[in-house]
Short mmCIF file of C-alpha atoms in Angstrom, two decimals:
data_model
loop_
_atom_site.label_atom_id
_atom_site.label_comp_id
_atom_site.label_asym_id
_atom_site.label_seq_id
_atom_site.Cartn_x
_atom_site.Cartn_y
_atom_site.Cartn_z
CA MET A 260 -14.73 -14.64 10.66
CA ILE A 261 -16.08 -11.18 9.93
CA HIS A 262 -16.91 -10.44 6.30
CA ALA A 263 -16.84 -6.88 5.11
CA SER A 264 -20.19 -5.55 4.01
CA GLN A 265 -20.54 -3.97 0.59
CA ALA A 266 -20.73 -0.53 2.21
CA VAL A 267 -17.37 -1.08 3.92
CA VAL A 268 -15.72 -2.31 0.72
CA TRP A 269 -17.01 0.70 -1.21
CA PHE A 270 -15.96 3.10 1.56
CA VAL A 271 -12.45 1.62 1.64
CA SER A 272 -12.28 1.87 -2.16
CA VAL A 273 -13.27 5.55 -2.10
CA VAL A 274 -10.60 6.31 0.52
CA LEU A 275 -8.01 4.43 -1.56
CA VAL A 276 -8.90 6.46 -4.66
CA GLU A 277 -8.62 9.67 -2.62
CA ALA A 278 -5.20 8.60 -1.31
CA ALA A 279 -4.04 7.69 -4.84
CA ILE A 280 -5.07 11.08 -6.20
CA ILE A 281 -3.29 12.95 -3.40
CA ASP A 282 -0.19 10.76 -3.73
CA GLY A 283 -0.14 11.24 -7.50
CA LEU A 284 -0.29 15.01 -7.10
CA LYS A 285 1.91 15.52 -4.02
CA LEU A 286 4.03 12.34 -3.72
CA ARG A 287 2.73 11.75 -0.20
CA VAL A 288 -0.25 10.22 1.56
CA PRO A 289 -1.13 12.59 4.41
CA ASN A 290 -1.47 11.59 8.06
CA TRP A 291 -4.92 13.17 8.33
CA LEU A 292 -6.11 10.53 5.87
CA THR A 293 -4.18 7.48 7.04
CA TYR A 294 -4.68 7.90 10.79
CA HIS A 295 -8.41 8.53 10.49
CA PHE A 296 -8.70 5.65 8.04
CA ALA A 297 -7.00 3.17 10.38
CA LEU A 298 -8.73 4.40 13.53
CA GLY A 299 -12.08 4.33 11.74
CA GLY A 300 -11.50 0.70 10.78
CA LEU A 301 -10.68 -0.24 14.36
CA ALA A 302 -13.74 1.62 15.67
CA CYS A 303 -16.10 0.17 13.06
CA ALA A 304 -14.95 -3.42 13.64
CA THR A 305 -15.27 -2.97 17.40
CA TRP A 306 -18.73 -1.46 17.06
CA MET A 307 -19.88 -4.25 14.71
CA ALA A 308 -18.35 -7.24 16.54
CA GLY A 309 -17.06 -6.16 19.97
CA TRP A 310 -13.71 -7.42 21.23
CA ALA A 311 -13.54 -10.07 18.51
CA GLY A 312 -13.96 -7.33 15.90
CA LEU A 313 -11.22 -5.25 17.49
CA ALA A 314 -8.86 -8.25 17.50
CA TRP A 315 -9.70 -8.99 13.85
CA SER A 316 -9.11 -5.35 12.89
CA LEU A 317 -5.84 -5.10 14.88
CA ALA A 318 -4.57 -8.24 13.15
CA GLY A 319 -5.31 -6.68 9.77
CA LEU A 320 -3.68 -3.39 10.77
CA ALA A 321 -0.57 -5.23 12.01
CA ILE A 322 -0.27 -7.27 8.80
CA GLY A 323 -0.60 -4.10 6.71
CA LEU A 324 2.23 -2.52 8.68
CA VAL A 325 4.46 -5.60 8.64
CA LEU A 326 4.15 -6.13 4.88
CA LEU A 327 5.45 -2.67 3.91
CA LEU A 328 7.50 -1.61 6.93
CA PRO A 329 10.73 -3.26 5.69
CA LEU A 330 10.58 -1.24 2.45
CA TYR A 331 9.99 1.94 4.42
CA ALA A 332 12.87 1.11 6.79
CA ILE A 333 15.34 0.95 3.91
CA GLY A 334 14.01 4.09 2.20
CA GLY A 335 12.05 2.29 -0.51
CA MET A 336 8.72 4.00 0.17
CA GLY A 337 7.07 6.60 2.34
CA ALA A 338 5.44 6.10 5.71
CA GLY A 339 2.09 7.20 4.28
CA ASP A 340 2.03 4.17 1.98
CA VAL A 341 2.69 1.88 4.93
CA LYS A 342 -0.06 3.49 7.01
CA LEU A 343 -2.45 3.33 4.04
CA LEU A 344 -2.07 -0.46 3.78
CA ALA A 345 -2.42 -0.69 7.57
CA GLY A 346 -5.72 1.18 7.20
CA VAL A 347 -6.85 -1.33 4.58
CA GLY A 348 -6.01 -4.04 7.10
CA ALA A 349 -8.00 -2.34 9.87
CA TRP A 350 -11.09 -2.28 7.65
CA MET A 351 -10.69 -5.49 5.66
CA GLY A 352 -8.86 -7.93 7.96
CA TRP A 353 -5.52 -9.65 7.56
CA GLN A 354 -6.44 -12.19 4.88
CA THR A 355 -7.86 -9.64 2.47
CA THR A 356 -4.92 -7.34 3.21
CA VAL A 357 -2.41 -10.01 2.18
CA GLY A 358 -4.24 -10.47 -1.13
CA ALA A 359 -4.45 -6.71 -1.65
CA PHE A 360 -0.72 -6.44 -0.93
CA VAL A 361 0.15 -9.07 -3.56
CA ALA A 362 -2.09 -7.40 -6.14
CA SER A 363 -0.61 -3.99 -5.26
CA ALA A 364 2.93 -5.33 -5.67
CA LEU A 365 2.06 -6.67 -9.12
CA VAL A 366 0.45 -3.37 -10.15
CA GLY A 367 3.46 -1.49 -8.74
CA ALA A 368 5.87 -3.65 -10.74
CA VAL A 369 3.95 -3.04 -13.97
CA MET A 370 3.79 0.69 -13.27
CA ALA A 371 7.52 0.81 -12.50
CA LEU A 372 8.31 -0.99 -15.76
CA ALA A 373 6.06 1.46 -17.62
CA LEU A 374 7.89 4.42 -16.04
CA VAL A 375 11.24 2.97 -17.08
CA ALA A 376 9.96 2.28 -20.60
CA ARG A 377 8.63 5.83 -20.86
CA SER A 378 11.98 7.24 -19.76
CA GLY A 379 13.85 5.11 -22.31
CA GLN A 380 16.76 4.76 -19.88
CA TYR A 381 16.74 0.98 -19.59
CA ALA A 382 20.47 0.52 -18.90
CA ARG A 383 20.51 3.21 -16.20
CA HIS A 384 17.52 1.74 -14.37
CA TRP A 385 18.78 -1.83 -14.71
CA ALA A 386 22.07 -0.70 -13.13
CA LEU A 387 20.16 1.05 -10.31
CA PHE A 388 18.04 -2.06 -9.76
CA ARG A 389 21.15 -4.24 -9.53
CA THR A 390 22.87 -1.75 -7.19
CA ILE A 391 19.87 -1.60 -4.86
CA GLY A 392 19.50 -5.39 -4.87
CA SER A 393 23.19 -5.84 -4.14
CA GLU A 394 23.04 -3.31 -1.29
CA ILE A 395 20.04 -5.07 0.26
CA LEU A 396 21.88 -8.40 0.16
CA THR A 397 25.24 -7.13 1.40
CA VAL A 398 24.69 -4.08 3.61
CA ARG A 399 21.77 -5.43 5.67
CA ASP A 400 21.71 -2.34 7.89
CA PRO A 401 18.39 -0.52 7.44
CA VAL A 402 19.87 2.83 8.50
CA LYS A 403 22.68 2.64 5.93
CA LEU A 404 20.28 1.40 3.25
CA SER A 405 17.92 4.29 4.00
CA GLU A 406 20.80 6.76 3.79
CA ALA A 407 21.86 5.33 0.42
CA ALA A 408 18.27 5.56 -0.82
CA ALA A 409 18.05 9.21 0.29
CA VAL A 410 21.20 10.04 -1.68
CA ARG A 411 19.78 8.34 -4.80
CA LYS A 412 16.24 9.70 -4.49
CA PRO A 413 16.72 13.06 -6.31
CA SER A 414 17.96 11.28 -9.44
CA MET A 415 15.40 8.46 -9.51
CA LEU A 416 11.99 8.04 -11.04
CA LEU A 417 9.54 8.10 -8.14
CA LEU A 418 6.43 5.92 -8.10
CA PRO A 419 3.66 7.31 -5.87
CA TYR A 420 2.86 3.93 -4.32
CA GLY A 421 -0.58 5.01 -3.13
CA ILE A 422 -1.66 4.48 -6.74
CA PRO A 423 -0.63 0.79 -6.94
CA ILE A 424 -2.11 0.22 -3.48
CA ALA A 425 -5.44 1.65 -4.65
CA VAL A 426 -5.52 -0.08 -8.04
CA GLY A 427 -4.22 -3.39 -6.67
CA SER A 428 -6.51 -3.44 -3.62
CA ILE A 429 -9.67 -2.49 -5.49
CA SER A 430 -8.84 -4.99 -8.25
CA TYR A 431 -8.34 -7.68 -5.63
CA PHE A 432 -11.66 -6.84 -3.95
CA ALA A 433 -13.42 -7.20 -7.31
CA TRP A 434 -11.50 -10.35 -8.27
CA VAL A 435 -12.44 -12.23 -5.09
CA GLY A 436 -16.04 -11.06 -5.40
CA ILE A 437 -16.34 -8.86 -2.32
CA MET A 438 -16.92 -5.73 -4.37
CA LYS A 439 -20.13 -5.81 -6.33
CA ALA A 440 -21.87 -2.90 -7.93
CA PRO A 441 -25.00 -2.20 -5.89
CA TRP A 442 -26.99 -1.54 -9.08
CA LEU A 443 -26.23 -5.10 -10.29
CA SER A 444 -27.54 -6.84 -7.17
#
């Protein structure tokens, strides 16, 4: 198995912070960032480990896509968020990407609850949550779900998901010990 060097982990973390800042300001993660990020991960892994590195990186990229693509398909998040996690996968491999995804989901849930608390509209958001959950369970057509999400979007609190991806991923890297401050080594 390929282990990410400290330089790679720090590079990925810097890109994630950049994506979070852009997403927080513009509610989008741009293609110029996500495509170069993912392609750079594929190229770096190939350069460092040949065909095995490319396979490892492609597996990570695919897992990053697969984990968030269903939410994108039903209108629950933007394509930039999906491509950002795919880029994490290209650089960090599939196992680290799964952990980063779980941590990002937890951070996203806490941030969403904080947004609802700040708005003070608990009943409204609980009703929206129940409606969306019911639609997912009953409609089951991604196109119709996406259309319903688009209709609701102007009246909803929007969470720039690049922020939870950055905070969750970087926290996960630190938690599992793959991100160490170079000045502490």
